[in-house]
Each structure stands twice: as C-alpha cells, then as structure tokens.
Amino acid sequence: MNPMDAQVALIDQLFDAGLLIETGVDGLYGRSGQFEDVISRFDALITSFGREDKAEVIRFPPGMNRAHFEKSGYLKSFPQLAGTVHCFCGDDGAHADLLQCLGEGKDWSAKQEMSDVVLTPAACYPLYPMAAKRGALPEHGRLFDLMSYCFRHEPSRDPARMQMFRMREYVRMGTQAEVLAFRETWLQRGRELISMLELPFEVDVANDPFFGRAGRMMKNSQRDQGLKFELLVPVNSTVSPTACLSFNYHQDHFGQTWGLKTAAGEVAHTACVGFGMERVALALFRHHGVDVQAWPRSLRRVLWG
Ligand code: ATP
Ligand code: ZN
Ligand code: MG
C-alpha cells in the first residue's frame, strides 16, 4: 500500500465507523458523540496532569480581534494558513446583485467586506494582548489554561490535518528560566500522558511552516535553537508520524510585540504546550480500533476511570 492509499483508507474507516462525518470539504468534519466523548476524556486527563499548577482558565471563542492578529506577526510568517471573516455590507441594490450572482453561479463576493474578526490560528494568539493589558506580570509570572477551535487553511485528505480543530494549551509567561522550566516539565508530562494512552511515540525537534524563501532561514534557525519540540505519533503514516503535542519556546517574541514585562521590568519570555485534541483522538482510534468497547481494559480505566 502506498502512503496515499493509507491516507484514504484511514479517513474512509473513520467515515464508515461514523466517528467523523463528511461535509464535502477536506479537513472540515462533523464529530460523533463517541468521538467527542474520547476528546472530553482526554481533555480531563490533561487537566489532571496540570492540576497542581493552578493555571488560570480562559476560553476564547474561535475568532479573534483582527487588529491583534495583524500586530501578532502571523501574516508575516504564515499567510498561507490564515482565515479571515468577511461580511455583506451592501444596500438593497447590492443584495439584488448578490442574489443574481448566486443564481447564475458567479462570484458573489463583491460586497463582502473584511470584518473585525479573523479565525483563531492557535489557541494562544488572543491571550498575549489580553495579558499585556493587565500590566507587568506578578512575581513568578503567570500560567494560563486555554482551549479553542482553531482554523488553518491546509485542506488535506489526511484526517489528522484538519482545517478546523481544537487546541488545548498551557501558556507560561515569565523569565527565560521560568518558561524553559515549564517546557521541560511538560515535555516529561507529555511523554507520561501518551504512554498512559498506550500509544507509540517519539519526541523530536521541529519547526513551524514559515512561508516562502525568507521562511526557510527561519525554519533552520528555529531548529538550531531548539525552540520547538513535537511529540509525534504515527496516525496516518508510520514514515511521517503526526505531531500530537508541541512544546514551543517563543523567547521574548510576544513579550516584545505586546510590551509584556516581568515583575522586575524586563521583557517577558513565553512558552506554550499545545495538545492537538482531534489528533490524539485519531491516534487512539488508529492504534486501538474504531470500537471503543474493544480498547484494552487498562486504557479504558485511564480514560473513563
Ligand atoms: P504540523 O507540523 O503537523 O503542521 P504544527 O507544527 O503546525 O503541526 P502547532 O502549530 O504546534 O502544530 O499546533 C499545536 C498542535 O495543534 C499540534 O501539536 C497539533 O497536535 C495540532 N494541530 C496543528 N495543526 C493541525 C491540523 N491541521 N489539524 C489538527 N490538529 C492540528
Ligand atoms: Zn501557543
Ligand atoms: Mg502545521
């Protein structure tokens, strides 16, 4: 079987089992109750690993302030992934034109204008401006617990590469030493967590998909500096396993961008650990089968108690 066949096979298995529901757009799926139950049990397991840290819980909607998005630098690095929200802003005449275009199967986007909302590309993006607005960090910094649906324009038949998916994150803000210690802790916890799910994995240095020619240099420098690690599980292919967790050290990038300071008045450093909720659920179905009742008893105990 070539890798392409394997992709089709996994996604078709998931459709056939009713775990994912087709919408006609690659990367955009409905989820069954069973699929959501696995996601919520995994979510609870993450919470149990992080409980003692007493993170501040915040849930943002899956859209963010466009001005914050523009200032974040996302378009500089990942223009190919971004999704913006456009809305009809015309009068009766423009409405008639819209309906005519629609009826004739023509482009109806003429009176669509960019709104103040863009789709959230990663759960932590709306957080930094909000945190900076509170003023300097308290002593020992801050820790947040986030989860959001995220959008990335990367349509694929690989079920693990969705256009809309959930990302749970812990985000640490503080001194360099504090945020690096946080990342080390979660690198260890992540290994324990995925071991408890009885999944094969490896941890490796990684890079973000920076766009274009300038992006190549950024990819290399990110790897050389060890800024991003991923915990990879074979989901769609054993040759190129899927990043299910990622551990990112942003240095003072967001601190600089948002004017976020430590208690001592230095530019704050930040780091985040991201959990791909659907990817972990898919890894479980891929390795333990589409029938949850047939999963190993030990695993069922971990998830459902
Ligand atoms: P990849 O290298 O596979 O594209 P990434 O480096 O873009 O992953 P991050 O930007 O670190 O991933 O996002 C945090 C987490 O969100 C990832 O570890 C992954 O589990 C999940 N994730 C990222 N992109 C997708 C996607 N298209 N569909 C589902 N989950 C995703
Ligand atoms: Zn993040
Ligand atoms: Mg990616």
GROMACS .gro file of N, CA and C in nm, residues 43-106:
model
  192
   43ASP      N    1  -0.926   1.545   2.742
   43ASP     CA    2  -0.921   1.680   2.798
   43ASP      C    3  -0.909   1.673   2.952
   44ALA      N    4  -0.991   1.585   3.012
   44ALA     CA    5  -0.989   1.570   3.158
   44ALA      C    6  -0.854   1.513   3.206
   45LEU      N    7  -0.795   1.425   3.124
   45LEU     CA    8  -0.665   1.367   3.161
   45LEU      C    9  -0.556   1.475   3.160
   46ILE      N   10  -0.561   1.563   3.061
   46ILE     CA   11  -0.465   1.675   3.057
   46ILE      C   12  -0.481   1.758   3.184
   47THR      N   13  -0.607   1.790   3.217
   47THR     CA   14  -0.633   1.871   3.336
   47THR      C   15  -0.575   1.806   3.460
   48SER      N   16  -0.586   1.672   3.469
   48SER     CA   17  -0.535   1.604   3.589
   48SER      C   18  -0.383   1.616   3.597
   49PHE      N   19  -0.315   1.618   3.483
   49PHE     CA   20  -0.169   1.636   3.484
   49PHE      C   21  -0.128   1.777   3.523
   50GLY      N   22  -0.213   1.876   3.491
   50GLY     CA   23  -0.175   2.015   3.516
   50GLY      C   24  -0.233   2.074   3.643
   51ARG      N   25  -0.317   1.993   3.713
   51ARG     CA   26  -0.399   2.048   3.822
   51ARG      C   27  -0.320   2.124   3.927
   52GLU      N   28  -0.209   2.066   3.972
   52GLU     CA   29  -0.136   2.127   4.085
   52GLU      C   30  -0.077   2.263   4.051
   53ASP      N   31  -0.066   2.295   3.921
   53ASP     CA   32  -0.005   2.423   3.881
   53ASP      C   33  -0.102   2.541   3.895
   54LYS      N   34  -0.230   2.510   3.913
   54LYS     CA   35  -0.333   2.613   3.931
   54LYS      C   36  -0.329   2.721   3.822
   55ALA      N   37  -0.337   2.676   3.698
   55ALA     CA   38  -0.339   2.770   3.585
   55ALA      C   39  -0.471   2.847   3.585
   56GLU      N   40  -0.466   2.967   3.533
   56GLU     CA   41  -0.589   3.046   3.516
   56GLU      C   42  -0.660   2.998   3.389
   57VAL      N   43  -0.784   2.954   3.404
   57VAL     CA   44  -0.859   2.900   3.290
   57VAL      C   45  -0.927   3.014   3.213
   58ILE      N   46  -0.904   3.018   3.082
   58ILE     CA   47  -0.973   3.115   2.995
   58ILE      C   48  -1.015   3.044   2.868
   59ARG      N   49  -1.136   3.069   2.823
   59ARG     CA   50  -1.182   3.014   2.695
   59ARG      C   51  -1.222   3.130   2.604
   60PHE      N   52  -1.149   3.146   2.495
   60PHE     CA   53  -1.185   3.246   2.394
   60PHE      C   54  -1.270   3.178   2.287
   61PRO      N   55  -1.352   3.257   2.217
   61PRO     CA   56  -1.424   3.199   2.101
   61PRO      C   57  -1.325   3.171   1.988
   62PRO      N   58  -1.368   3.099   1.884
   62PRO     CA   59  -1.274   3.065   1.777
   62PRO      C   60  -1.242   3.178   1.679
   63GLY      N   61  -1.285   3.298   1.712
   63GLY     CA   62  -1.248   3.415   1.632
   63GLY      C   63  -1.176   3.514   1.720
   64MET      N   64  -1.082   3.590   1.662
   64MET     CA   65  -1.008   3.688   1.743
   64MET      C   66  -1.010   3.826   1.679
   65ASN      N   67  -0.974   3.925   1.758
   65ASN     CA   68  -0.968   4.065   1.715
   65ASN      C   69  -0.868   4.080   1.599
   66ARG      N   70  -0.917   4.129   1.486
   66ARG     CA   71  -0.830   4.138   1.367
   66ARG      C   72  -0.708   4.226   1.393
   67ALA      N   73  -0.725   4.335   1.467
   67ALA     CA   74  -0.612   4.424   1.494
   67ALA      C   75  -0.503   4.350   1.573
   68HIS      N   76  -0.546   4.266   1.668
   68HIS     CA   77  -0.447   4.187   1.745
   68HIS      C   78  -0.376   4.086   1.655
   69PHE      N   79  -0.454   4.027   1.567
   69PHE     CA   80  -0.398   3.929   1.473
   69PHE      C   81  -0.294   3.996   1.382
   70GLU      N   82  -0.327   4.115   1.332
   70GLU     CA   83  -0.234   4.187   1.243
   70GLU      C   84  -0.105   4.218   1.316
   71LYS      N   85  -0.118   4.263   1.441
   71LYS     CA   86   0.001   4.302   1.518
   71LYS      C   87   0.084   4.180   1.561
   72SER      N   88   0.021   4.063   1.565
   72SER     CA   89   0.092   3.944   1.615
   72SER      C   90   0.204   3.898   1.522
   73GLY      N   91   0.199   3.940   1.395
   73GLY     CA   92   0.300   3.896   1.300
   73GLY      C   93   0.265   3.766   1.229
   74TYR      N   94   0.143   3.715   1.252
   74TYR     CA   95   0.106   3.586   1.192
   74TYR      C   96   0.115   3.591   1.040
   75LEU      N   97   0.072   3.704   0.980
   75LEU     CA   98   0.070   3.714   0.834
   75LEU      C   99   0.210   3.720   0.775
   76LYS      N  100   0.305   3.762   0.855
   76LYS     CA  101   0.443   3.764   0.810
   76LYS      C  102   0.496   3.620   0.796
   77SER      N  103   0.459   3.537   0.891
   77SER     CA  104   0.513   3.400   0.896
   77SER      C  105   0.428   3.298   0.822
   78PHE      N  106   0.294   3.310   0.835
   78PHE     CA  107   0.206   3.203   0.785
   78PHE      C  108   0.087   3.257   0.705
   79PRO      N  109   0.111   3.341   0.603
   79PRO     CA  110  -0.003   3.398   0.528
   79PRO      C  111  -0.089   3.289   0.465
   80GLN      N  112  -0.027   3.176   0.434
   80GLN     CA  113  -0.096   3.069   0.361
   80GLN      C  114  -0.199   2.997   0.447
   81LEU      N  115  -0.191   3.012   0.580
   81LEU     CA  116  -0.279   2.938   0.670
   81LEU      C  117  -0.396   3.020   0.722
   82ALA      N  118  -0.385   3.152   0.711
   82ALA     CA  119  -0.480   3.241   0.778
   82ALA      C  120  -0.619   3.236   0.715
   83GLY      N  121  -0.720   3.257   0.799
   83GLY     CA  122  -0.859   3.268   0.753
   83GLY      C  123  -0.921   3.393   0.814
   84THR      N  124  -0.985   3.474   0.728
   84THR     CA  125  -1.044   3.600   0.776
   84THR      C  126  -1.195   3.592   0.758
   85VAL      N  127  -1.269   3.669   0.836
   85VAL     CA  128  -1.416   3.667   0.827
   85VAL      C  129  -1.463   3.789   0.749
   86HIS      N  130  -1.537   3.765   0.642
   86HIS     CA  131  -1.592   3.873   0.560
   86HIS      C  132  -1.744   3.873   0.570
   87CYS      N  133  -1.804   3.992   0.565
   87CYS     CA  134  -1.949   4.002   0.581
   87CYS      C  135  -2.008   4.095   0.476
   88PHE      N  136  -2.134   4.071   0.445
   88PHE     CA  137  -2.205   4.155   0.347
   88PHE      C  138  -2.232   4.293   0.407
   89CYS      N  139  -2.193   4.396   0.335
   89CYS     CA  140  -2.211   4.532   0.387
   89CYS      C  141  -2.277   4.622   0.282
   90GLY      N  142  -2.363   4.564   0.198
   90GLY     CA  143  -2.424   4.643   0.090
   90GLY      C  144  -2.565   4.690   0.122
   91ASP      N  145  -2.627   4.756   0.023
   91ASP     CA  146  -2.766   4.802   0.036
   91ASP      C  147  -2.858   4.706  -0.040
   92ASP      N  148  -2.983   4.748  -0.060
   92ASP     CA  149  -3.080   4.663  -0.130
   92ASP      C  150  -3.032   4.627  -0.271
   93GLY      N  151  -2.973   4.726  -0.339
   93GLY     CA  152  -2.925   4.703  -0.475
   93GLY      C  153  -2.815   4.598  -0.477
   94ALA      N  154  -2.723   4.613  -0.383
   94ALA     CA  155  -2.612   4.518  -0.375
   94ALA      C  156  -2.663   4.378  -0.339
   95HIS      N  157  -2.769   4.376  -0.256
   95HIS     CA  158  -2.829   4.247  -0.219
   95HIS      C  159  -2.886   4.179  -0.344
   96ALA      N  160  -2.954   4.258  -0.427
   96ALA     CA  161  -3.010   4.204  -0.551
   96ALA      C  162  -2.898   4.148  -0.641
   97ASP      N  163  -2.787   4.223  -0.649
   97ASP     CA  164  -2.672   4.175  -0.728
   97ASP      C  165  -2.619   4.044  -0.673
   98LEU      N  166  -2.610   4.040  -0.541
   98LEU     CA  167  -2.558   3.918  -0.476
   98LEU      C  168  -2.644   3.797  -0.514
   99LEU      N  169  -2.777   3.816  -0.503
   99LEU     CA  170  -2.867   3.704  -0.532
   99LEU      C  171  -2.860   3.663  -0.679
  100GLN      N  172  -2.840   3.765  -0.765
  100GLN     CA  173  -2.829   3.734  -0.908
  100GLN      C  174  -2.703   3.652  -0.936
  101CYS      N  175  -2.591   3.697  -0.879
  101CYS     CA  176  -2.464   3.623  -0.896
  101CYS      C  177  -2.478   3.480  -0.845
  102LEU      N  178  -2.540   3.468  -0.729
  102LEU     CA  179  -2.559   3.337  -0.667
  102LEU      C  180  -2.640   3.247  -0.760
  103GLY      N  181  -2.749   3.303  -0.813
  103GLY     CA  182  -2.837   3.229  -0.903
  103GLY      C  183  -2.764   3.183  -1.028
  104GLU      N  184  -2.673   3.268  -1.076
  104GLU     CA  185  -2.601   3.236  -1.200
  104GLU      C  186  -2.470   3.161  -1.175
  105GLY      N  187  -2.445   3.132  -1.049
  105GLY     CA  188  -2.322   3.060  -1.015
  105GLY      C  189  -2.197   3.145  -1.035
  106LYS      N  190  -2.214   3.279  -1.027
  106LYS     CA  191  -2.098   3.368  -1.044
  106LYS      C  192  -2.042   3.411  -0.909
   0.00000   0.00000   0.00000
